[in-house]
Amino acid sequence: MAVSSPAQDCPPHLFSRDRAAGTLALMLGVGSHAINGFVTTAVLPDIIRDLGGQDRAFWVFSSFEMMAILAGCLTGAVKVRFGARLPFLLATSLLAFGSTLAGLSGSLEGLIAGRAFQGFGEGMIIALCYGLIPDLFPNHVAPRVFALLSGVWALAAGIGPVSAGLLSELWSWRAAFLVNIPLVLLLFVLMNTALPAGSAVARSGHKPEQSTGSNRIALRLLLLITSIYLLTVIGEAQTPVRLALTILAGLLAATILLKIDANSIRRLFPRQAFRLETLIGLGTWIVFLTSVVAAVRAIFVTTFGQVYWDMSVTEASYVAAGLAFSWTAFSWVSARAPSRKRELTYLVTGPVLIAIGMAMTGYSLETRSLILFALAAIVAGAGHGLSSQILMRSLMYTAKGQEQNLVSSILPTISSAGIAIGGGLTGLIAIQTGLITPGAETLLTKAAIAQSGALVFYTNAFLMLVPASAMMILRRRLILVESRDVKADRA
């Protein structure tokens, strides 16, 4: 795959003088996003005991996710127009302000507002981190970058709950938010050192795209906010009909948004996003659908461990974290693939392993096998690790010009949106199968898990066959595109 990058003349080591600041900044940016999620989950009981508002606890997470997705959708276009330094200044400022507001808040409403500012800042940061990978690293170095970042996620999964507990015991839950402030300052210094100056269009040498379309920015922002709101409040729906209608309304708003955006002068999304006939479009669908299916693990695995096997919160968290550790290990396997042919083999193998991991989880619930339950997380993690970075890298480096900025920045946001929608879809499946009874005092019981838990995971294993099949089509398209690029380079 022929790739143009300003970093091609640099030595390949990630921590060489030319790359150290950028590598450390990406690690800190991704790590901050990951740890914030784990830490907030761990200290939520202390927050509710101190501030009250158990009926509004949902918004501690939803306000963050809603604003993070909104920021991620806007970041690619902002980076194209202004470069990365100005957005990073805004993002780090919002994250610092939100962390301070949440950490010092005397009410749950104030904490929710702080989480919203945190979410917008973190959403921009994670989108910028992935958007900067093609700017800072050539294609042949990128596999090691993705493997390193997956290691950061695994480390966050390992130390997040423990660090939150220590901070809470040594001071209070407020420390979990206030600790962000020195980290944000360090992140800004590193990014200011590593970031290329100027806008993405100016640096690339590509002329700005000419379009005869209109802008309609107000309409697009309205549709964007509407779709994000609907798709992140799915968890508040109390009946299957309301849940289904909320999902459909959110998807309809998103579909109209993409159609209008594709013909706009300054686009928010890649022109080919979600267009099945294109390589980028098919790839974005795979990222989205894989995240939709993966949501079931995020929602139920830790809770199943506690309820079904009487594990402590920490024990169940580390069983679930087996996925993150396995993801990291197999990301390094993927990064060391000896040839592009082997990479493409990993690409199509990964989704199959994810489906197998889902099915194994279902079988472990039928047989009450804790060992198989833990092993299933490792198998699913192996699937993600083998294929995820190859998929994202292929999409990033196939896109050209300002499309590369839009594709690179939007991929983590598509994943977050998929998890949000997947949470709603999983809830709908759980209600229909009897795993969850709306209005019940207890969310899950051993009897309900024994009766319906396996079916929920078998259903998601079956759904995972859709992106697995699409990945095989994507593999063929990648081979054709890369063969064509090689012939063009030789000519």
Coordinates of C-alpha atoms in Angstrom, one line a residue:
M1 CA 0.0 0.0 0.0
A2 CA 1.6 3.2 -1.1
V3 CA 1.5 5.8 1.7
S4 CA 2.7 9.3 1.9
S5 CA 3.8 10.4 5.4
P6 CA 5.9 13.2 6.7
A7 CA 7.5 10.8 9.1
Q8 CA 8.9 8.4 6.5
D9 CA 12.4 9.7 6.7
C10 CA 12.6 9.2 10.5
P11 CA 14.1 6.1 12.0
P12 CA 11.6 3.3 12.8
H13 CA 12.0 3.3 16.6
L14 CA 8.9 4.6 18.3
F15 CA 10.9 6.4 21.0
S16 CA 13.6 7.9 18.8
R17 CA 14.3 11.6 19.3
D18 CA 12.0 12.5 16.4
R19 CA 9.1 10.4 17.6
A20 CA 9.3 10.1 21.4
A21 CA 7.1 13.1 22.2
G22 CA 4.4 12.0 19.8
T23 CA 4.5 8.4 21.0
L24 CA 4.3 9.5 24.7
A25 CA 1.5 11.9 23.9
L26 CA -0.6 9.3 22.1
M27 CA -0.1 6.9 25.0
L28 CA -1.1 9.5 27.5
G29 CA -4.1 10.6 25.5
V30 CA -5.5 7.1 24.9
G31 CA -4.6 6.1 28.5
S32 CA -6.4 9.1 30.0
H33 CA -9.6 8.2 28.0
A34 CA -9.4 4.5 29.1
I35 CA -8.6 5.1 32.8
N36 CA -11.4 7.7 33.1
G37 CA -13.9 5.1 32.1
F38 CA -12.7 2.5 34.5
V39 CA -12.1 4.9 37.4
T40 CA -15.6 6.5 37.2
T41 CA -17.2 3.1 37.2
A42 CA -15.2 2.1 40.3
V43 CA -16.0 5.2 42.3
L44 CA -19.7 5.6 41.3
P45 CA -21.0 3.9 44.5
D46 CA -19.0 6.4 46.6
I47 CA -20.4 9.3 44.5
I48 CA -24.0 8.2 45.0
R49 CA -23.4 7.8 48.8
D50 CA -22.0 11.3 49.1
L51 CA -24.2 13.2 46.6
G52 CA -27.3 11.1 46.3
G53 CA -29.3 10.9 43.1
Q54 CA -29.2 7.1 42.4
D55 CA -32.1 7.6 39.9
R56 CA -29.8 9.9 37.8
A57 CA -26.6 7.8 38.0
F58 CA -27.2 6.9 34.4
W59 CA -26.3 10.4 33.4
V60 CA -22.9 10.3 35.0
F61 CA -21.9 8.0 32.1
S62 CA -24.4 9.2 29.4
S63 CA -23.4 12.9 29.6
F64 CA -19.8 11.9 29.1
E65 CA -20.5 9.5 26.2
M66 CA -22.9 11.9 24.5
M67 CA -20.4 14.8 24.4
A68 CA -17.5 12.5 23.5
I69 CA -19.3 11.2 20.5
L70 CA -20.3 14.7 19.5
A71 CA -16.7 16.0 19.8
G72 CA -15.4 13.0 17.9
C73 CA -17.7 13.7 15.0
L74 CA -16.6 17.3 14.8
T75 CA -12.8 16.8 15.3
G76 CA -11.8 15.5 11.9
A77 CA -13.3 18.6 10.1
V78 CA -11.8 20.9 12.7
K79 CA -8.4 19.3 12.3
V80 CA -8.6 19.6 8.5
R81 CA -9.3 23.4 8.8
F82 CA -7.1 24.4 11.7
G83 CA -4.5 21.7 12.2
A84 CA -4.2 19.8 15.5
R85 CA -2.6 22.3 17.9
L86 CA -5.7 24.5 18.4
P87 CA -8.1 21.7 18.8
F88 CA -5.7 20.1 21.4
L89 CA -5.6 23.4 23.3
L90 CA -9.4 23.5 23.4
A91 CA -9.7 19.8 24.3
T92 CA -7.2 19.8 27.1
S93 CA -8.7 23.0 28.5
L94 CA -12.2 21.5 28.5
L95 CA -10.9 18.3 30.1
A96 CA -9.2 20.2 32.8
F97 CA -12.2 22.4 33.5
G98 CA -14.6 19.4 33.5
S99 CA -12.4 17.4 35.8
T100 CA -12.2 20.4 38.2
L101 CA -15.9 20.9 38.1
A102 CA -16.7 17.2 38.7
G103 CA -14.1 16.8 41.4
L104 CA -15.2 19.9 43.4
S105 CA -18.9 19.6 42.8
G106 CA -21.3 19.6 45.8
S107 CA -24.2 18.1 43.8
L108 CA -24.8 15.3 41.3
E109 CA -26.0 17.9 38.8
G110 CA -22.7 19.7 39.0
L111 CA -20.8 16.4 38.6
I112 CA -22.9 15.5 35.6
A113 CA -22.1 18.9 34.0
G114 CA -18.4 18.3 34.7
R115 CA -18.6 14.9 33.1
A116 CA -20.1 16.5 30.0
F117 CA -17.2 18.9 29.7
Q118 CA -14.8 16.0 30.3
G119 CA -16.5 14.0 27.6
F120 CA -16.2 16.7 25.0
G121 CA -12.5 17.1 25.8
E122 CA -11.8 13.4 25.9
G123 CA -13.8 12.9 22.7
M124 CA -11.6 15.4 20.9
I125 CA -8.4 14.0 22.4
I126 CA -9.1 10.4 21.4
A127 CA -10.1 11.4 17.9
L128 CA -7.1 13.6 17.5
C129 CA -4.8 10.9 18.8
Y130 CA -6.0 8.4 16.1
G131 CA -6.1 11.2 13.5
L132 CA -2.5 12.0 14.2
I133 CA -1.2 8.5 13.7
P134 CA -0.9 8.9 9.8
D135 CA 0.7 12.4 10.4
L136 CA 3.4 11.2 12.8
F137 CA 4.1 7.6 11.6
P138 CA 4.5 5.9 8.3
N139 CA 2.5 2.8 7.4
H140 CA 5.3 0.4 8.2
V141 CA 5.7 1.8 11.8
A142 CA 1.9 2.0 12.5
P143 CA 1.4 -1.6 13.5
R144 CA 3.7 -1.1 16.5
V145 CA 1.9 2.1 17.4
F146 CA -1.5 0.3 17.5
A147 CA 0.0 -2.6 19.5
L148 CA 1.4 -0.1 22.0
L149 CA -1.9 1.7 22.4
S150 CA -3.7 -1.6 22.9
G151 CA -1.2 -2.2 25.7
V152 CA -2.2 1.1 27.2
W153 CA -5.8 0.0 27.2
A154 CA -4.9 -3.3 28.9
L155 CA -2.8 -1.5 31.5
A156 CA -5.8 0.9 32.2
A157 CA -8.1 -2.1 32.6
G158 CA -5.6 -3.6 35.1
I159 CA -4.8 -0.5 37.2
G160 CA -8.0 1.5 36.8
P161 CA -10.2 -0.1 39.4
V162 CA -7.2 -0.5 41.8
S163 CA -6.0 3.1 41.5
A164 CA -9.6 4.4 41.9
G165 CA -9.9 2.4 45.1
L166 CA -6.6 3.7 46.5
L167 CA -7.4 7.3 45.6
S168 CA -10.8 7.0 47.2
E169 CA -9.4 5.5 50.4
L170 CA -6.5 7.9 50.7
W171 CA -8.7 11.0 50.1
S172 CA -12.1 10.6 48.4
W173 CA -13.7 9.9 45.1
R174 CA -13.0 13.4 44.1
A175 CA -9.3 12.6 43.6
A176 CA -10.3 10.3 40.7
F177 CA -11.3 13.4 38.8
L178 CA -8.8 16.0 40.1
V179 CA -5.8 13.7 39.2
N180 CA -6.6 14.5 35.6
I181 CA -5.3 18.1 35.9
P182 CA -1.5 17.4 36.0
L183 CA -1.9 14.7 33.4
V184 CA -3.7 17.2 31.1
L185 CA -0.9 19.7 31.5
L186 CA 1.7 17.1 30.6
L187 CA -0.4 16.0 27.6
F188 CA -0.6 19.5 26.3
V189 CA 3.2 20.1 26.6
L190 CA 3.9 16.8 24.8
M191 CA 1.4 17.4 22.0
N192 CA 2.6 21.0 21.5
T193 CA 6.1 19.6 21.0
A194 CA 5.1 16.7 18.7
L195 CA 2.4 18.2 16.6
P196 CA 3.0 19.4 13.0
A197 CA 2.2 23.1 12.5
G198 CA -0.5 24.4 10.2
S199 CA -3.7 22.8 8.8
A200 CA -3.8 19.3 7.5
V201 CA -4.5 20.5 4.0
A202 CA -1.6 22.9 4.0
R203 CA 0.8 20.3 5.2
S204 CA -0.3 17.6 2.8
G205 CA 0.1 19.8 -0.3
H206 CA -3.3 18.7 -1.5
K207 CA -5.6 21.4 -2.8
P208 CA -8.8 21.8 -0.8
E209 CA -11.7 19.8 -2.2
Q210 CA -14.0 21.8 -4.5
S211 CA -17.7 21.2 -4.0
T212 CA -20.8 22.7 -5.5
G213 CA -22.8 21.7 -2.5
S214 CA -24.2 23.8 0.3
N215 CA -23.0 24.0 3.9
R216 CA -26.2 23.7 6.0
I217 CA -24.1 23.5 9.1
A218 CA -27.0 24.3 11.4
L219 CA -29.1 21.5 10.1
R220 CA -26.3 19.1 10.2
L221 CA -25.4 20.0 13.8
L222 CA -29.1 19.6 14.8
L223 CA -29.3 16.2 13.2
L224 CA -26.0 15.2 14.7
I225 CA -27.1 16.3 18.2
T226 CA -30.5 14.6 17.8
S227 CA -29.0 11.3 16.7
I228 CA -26.4 11.2 19.4
Y229 CA -28.9 12.1 22.1
L230 CA -31.3 9.4 21.0
L231 CA -28.6 6.7 20.7
T232 CA -27.1 7.5 24.1
V233 CA -30.3 7.6 26.1
I234 CA -31.3 4.1 24.9
G235 CA -30.6 2.8 28.4
E236 CA -33.4 5.0 29.8
A237 CA -36.1 3.2 27.7
Q238 CA -38.2 1.1 29.9
T239 CA -40.2 -0.9 27.4
P240 CA -39.2 -2.9 24.3
V241 CA -41.3 -0.7 22.0
R242 CA -39.8 2.5 23.3
L243 CA -36.3 1.1 23.1
A244 CA -36.8 -0.1 19.5
L245 CA -38.4 3.3 18.5
T246 CA -35.5 5.2 20.1
I247 CA -32.9 3.2 18.2
L248 CA -34.8 3.5 14.9
A249 CA -35.2 7.3 15.3
G250 CA -31.6 7.8 16.1
L251 CA -30.5 5.7 13.1
L252 CA -32.9 7.6 10.9
A253 CA -31.5 11.0 12.0
A254 CA -27.9 9.7 11.4
T255 CA -28.8 8.4 7.9
I256 CA -30.2 11.8 6.9
L257 CA -27.2 13.5 8.4
L258 CA -24.7 11.4 6.4
K259 CA -26.7 12.0 3.2
I260 CA -26.7 15.8 3.6
D261 CA -23.1 15.9 4.8
A262 CA -21.8 14.0 1.8
N263 CA -22.9 16.9 -0.4
S264 CA -21.7 19.7 1.8
I265 CA -18.8 22.0 1.2
R266 CA -17.0 21.3 4.5
R267 CA -17.9 17.7 5.5
L268 CA -17.9 16.3 9.0
F269 CA -17.6 12.7 7.8
P270 CA -15.6 10.9 5.1
R271 CA -17.5 11.1 1.8
Q272 CA -17.6 7.3 1.5
A273 CA -18.6 6.6 5.1
F274 CA -21.1 3.7 5.4
R275 CA -21.4 3.3 1.6
L276 CA -21.3 -0.4 1.2
E277 CA -20.0 -0.3 -2.4
T278 CA -16.7 1.4 -1.3
L279 CA -13.8 0.1 0.6
I280 CA -13.9 2.9 3.3
G281 CA -17.7 2.5 3.5
L282 CA -17.6 -1.2 4.1
G283 CA -14.8 -0.8 6.6
T284 CA -16.8 1.7 8.6
W285 CA -19.7 -0.7 8.7
I286 CA -17.4 -3.4 10.0
V287 CA -16.0 -1.2 12.8
F288 CA -19.6 -0.2 13.7
L289 CA -21.1 -3.6 13.7
T290 CA -18.2 -5.2 15.6
S291 CA -18.7 -2.6 18.3
V292 CA -22.4 -3.2 18.4
V293 CA -21.8 -6.9 19.1
A294 CA -19.0 -6.3 21.5
A295 CA -21.3 -4.2 23.8
V296 CA -22.8 -7.3 25.3
R297 CA -19.5 -8.2 27.0
A298 CA -19.1 -4.6 28.4
I299 CA -22.6 -4.8 29.8
F300 CA -22.9 -8.3 31.2
V301 CA -19.6 -10.1 31.7
T302 CA -18.6 -8.4 35.0
T303 CA -22.1 -8.6 36.4
F304 CA -22.5 -12.3 35.4
G305 CA -19.3 -13.0 37.2
Q306 CA -20.6 -11.4 40.4
V307 CA -24.1 -12.8 40.3
Y308 CA -23.6 -16.2 38.7
W309 CA -20.3 -17.2 40.3
D310 CA -20.5 -15.1 43.5
M311 CA -17.3 -13.3 42.6
S312 CA -16.2 -10.0 44.2
V313 CA -16.2 -6.8 42.0
T314 CA -12.5 -6.9 41.7
E315 CA -12.4 -10.6 40.8
A316 CA -15.1 -10.2 38.2
S317 CA -13.3 -7.1 36.8
Y318 CA -10.1 -9.0 36.3
V319 CA -11.8 -11.9 34.6
A320 CA -13.4 -9.4 32.2
A321 CA -10.0 -7.7 31.8
G322 CA -8.7 -11.0 30.3
L323 CA -10.1 -9.7 27.0
A324 CA -7.9 -6.5 27.2
F325 CA -4.8 -8.4 28.1
S326 CA -5.4 -10.9 25.3
W327 CA -6.2 -8.1 22.9
T328 CA -2.8 -6.6 23.7
A329 CA -0.8 -9.8 23.4
F330 CA -2.4 -10.6 20.0
S331 CA -2.0 -7.0 18.8
W332 CA 1.8 -7.6 19.1
V333 CA 1.4 -10.9 17.2
S334 CA -0.5 -9.0 14.5
A335 CA 2.1 -6.1 14.5
R336 CA 4.9 -8.7 13.8
A337 CA 3.1 -10.3 10.8
P338 CA 5.9 -11.2 8.3
S339 CA 4.0 -10.2 5.2
R340 CA 0.9 -8.4 4.0
K341 CA -0.6 -11.8 3.1
R342 CA -0.3 -12.9 6.7
E343 CA -1.9 -9.6 7.9
L344 CA -4.9 -10.1 5.6
T345 CA -5.2 -13.7 7.0
Y346 CA -5.3 -12.2 10.5
L347 CA -7.8 -9.6 9.3
V348 CA -10.5 -12.3 8.5
T349 CA -9.6 -14.6 11.3
G350 CA -10.2 -12.0 14.0
P351 CA -14.0 -11.6 13.7
V352 CA -14.4 -15.4 13.6
L353 CA -12.6 -15.7 16.9
I354 CA -14.8 -13.0 18.4
A355 CA -17.9 -15.0 17.3
I356 CA -16.3 -18.1 18.8
G357 CA -15.6 -16.2 22.1
M358 CA -19.2 -15.1 22.2
A359 CA -20.5 -18.7 21.7
M360 CA -18.0 -20.0 24.3
T361 CA -19.4 -17.5 26.8
G362 CA -22.9 -18.8 26.1
Y363 CA -21.8 -22.4 26.5
S364 CA -19.9 -21.6 29.8
L365 CA -23.2 -20.2 31.2
E366 CA -25.0 -23.4 30.2
T367 CA -22.4 -25.6 31.8
R368 CA -21.6 -23.2 34.7
S369 CA -17.9 -23.4 33.8
L370 CA -16.0 -20.5 35.2
I371 CA -12.8 -21.6 33.5
L372 CA -14.5 -21.6 30.1
F373 CA -16.1 -18.2 30.9
A374 CA -12.7 -16.7 31.5
L375 CA -11.2 -18.5 28.5
A376 CA -13.9 -17.1 26.3
A377 CA -12.8 -13.5 27.1
I378 CA -9.3 -14.5 26.1
V379 CA -10.5 -15.9 22.8
A380 CA -12.6 -12.8 22.0
G381 CA -9.6 -10.6 22.9
A382 CA -7.4 -12.6 20.6
G383 CA -9.9 -11.9 17.8
H384 CA -9.9 -8.2 18.4
G385 CA -6.1 -8.0 18.7
L386 CA -5.5 -9.9 15.5
S387 CA -7.8 -7.9 13.3
S388 CA -8.6 -4.5 14.8
Q389 CA -5.3 -2.6 14.2
I390 CA -5.0 -4.1 10.7
L391 CA -8.5 -2.9 9.8
M392 CA -8.1 0.6 11.2
R393 CA -4.6 1.0 9.7
S394 CA -5.8 -0.2 6.3
L395 CA -8.7 2.3 6.3
M396 CA -6.5 5.2 7.5
Y397 CA -3.7 4.7 5.0
T398 CA -5.9 3.9 2.1
A399 CA -7.7 7.3 2.4
K400 CA -6.0 10.2 0.7
G401 CA -5.7 13.9 1.3
Q402 CA -8.2 15.4 3.8
E403 CA -10.2 12.2 3.6
Q404 CA -7.4 10.6 5.6
N405 CA -7.9 13.1 8.4
L406 CA -11.7 12.5 8.4
V407 CA -11.4 8.7 8.3
S408 CA -8.6 8.5 11.0
S409 CA -10.5 10.8 13.4
I410 CA -13.9 9.3 13.1
L411 CA -13.0 5.6 13.6
P412 CA -12.9 5.6 17.4
T413 CA -16.1 7.7 17.4
I414 CA -17.8 5.1 15.2
S415 CA -16.7 2.4 17.7
S416 CA -18.1 4.4 20.6
A417 CA -21.4 4.9 18.8
G418 CA -21.6 1.2 18.0
I419 CA -21.1 0.3 21.7
A420 CA -23.9 2.8 22.6
I421 CA -26.3 1.3 20.1
G422 CA -25.2 -2.2 21.0
G423 CA -26.0 -1.5 24.6
G424 CA -29.6 -0.7 23.6
L425 CA -29.9 -3.7 21.2
T426 CA -28.5 -6.0 23.9
G427 CA -31.0 -4.6 26.4
L428 CA -33.8 -5.3 23.9
I429 CA -32.6 -8.9 23.4
A430 CA -32.2 -9.3 27.2
I431 CA -35.8 -8.2 27.8
Q432 CA -37.2 -10.4 25.0
T433 CA -35.3 -13.5 26.2
G434 CA -36.3 -12.9 29.9
L435 CA -32.8 -12.1 31.1
I436 CA -34.0 -8.7 32.4
T437 CA -37.5 -7.9 33.7
P438 CA -38.3 -4.2 33.3
G439 CA -39.2 -2.6 36.6
A440 CA -37.7 -5.4 38.7
E441 CA -35.9 -4.4 41.9
T442 CA -32.8 -6.6 41.0
L443 CA -31.3 -6.2 37.6
L444 CA -30.1 -9.8 37.2
T445 CA -30.7 -13.0 39.1
K446 CA -29.0 -16.4 39.0
A447 CA -32.2 -18.0 37.8
A448 CA -32.5 -15.5 34.9
I449 CA -28.9 -15.9 33.9
A450 CA -29.2 -19.7 34.0
Q451 CA -32.4 -19.6 31.9
S452 CA -31.5 -16.8 29.3
G453 CA -27.9 -15.7 29.7
A454 CA -26.6 -18.2 27.2
L455 CA -29.2 -17.3 24.6
V456 CA -28.1 -13.6 24.7
F457 CA -24.5 -14.5 23.9
Y458 CA -25.5 -17.1 21.3
T459 CA -27.6 -14.4 19.6
N460 CA -24.7 -12.0 19.5
A461 CA -22.3 -14.7 18.3
F462 CA -24.7 -15.2 15.3
L463 CA -24.9 -11.4 14.7
M464 CA -21.1 -11.3 14.7
L465 CA -21.1 -13.4 11.5
V466 CA -22.3 -10.4 9.6
P467 CA -19.1 -8.3 10.1
A468 CA -17.1 -11.5 9.8
S469 CA -18.5 -12.1 6.3
A470 CA -18.1 -8.4 5.4
M471 CA -14.4 -8.7 6.4
M472 CA -13.9 -11.3 3.8
I473 CA -15.3 -9.0 1.1
L474 CA -13.1 -6.2 2.5
R475 CA -10.0 -8.4 2.2
R476 CA -10.7 -8.9 -1.5
R477 CA -11.2 -5.2 -2.1
L478 CA -7.9 -4.4 -0.2
I479 CA -6.0 -6.9 -2.4
L480 CA -7.4 -5.2 -5.6
V481 CA -6.7 -1.7 -4.4
E482 CA -3.2 -2.5 -3.3
S483 CA -2.4 -4.4 -6.5
R484 CA -3.6 -1.4 -8.5
D485 CA -1.4 0.9 -6.4
V486 CA 1.7 -1.2 -6.9
K487 CA 1.1 -1.3 -10.7
A488 CA 0.6 2.5 -10.7
D489 CA 3.9 3.0 -8.7
R490 CA 5.8 0.8 -11.2
A491 CA 4.4 2.7 -14.1

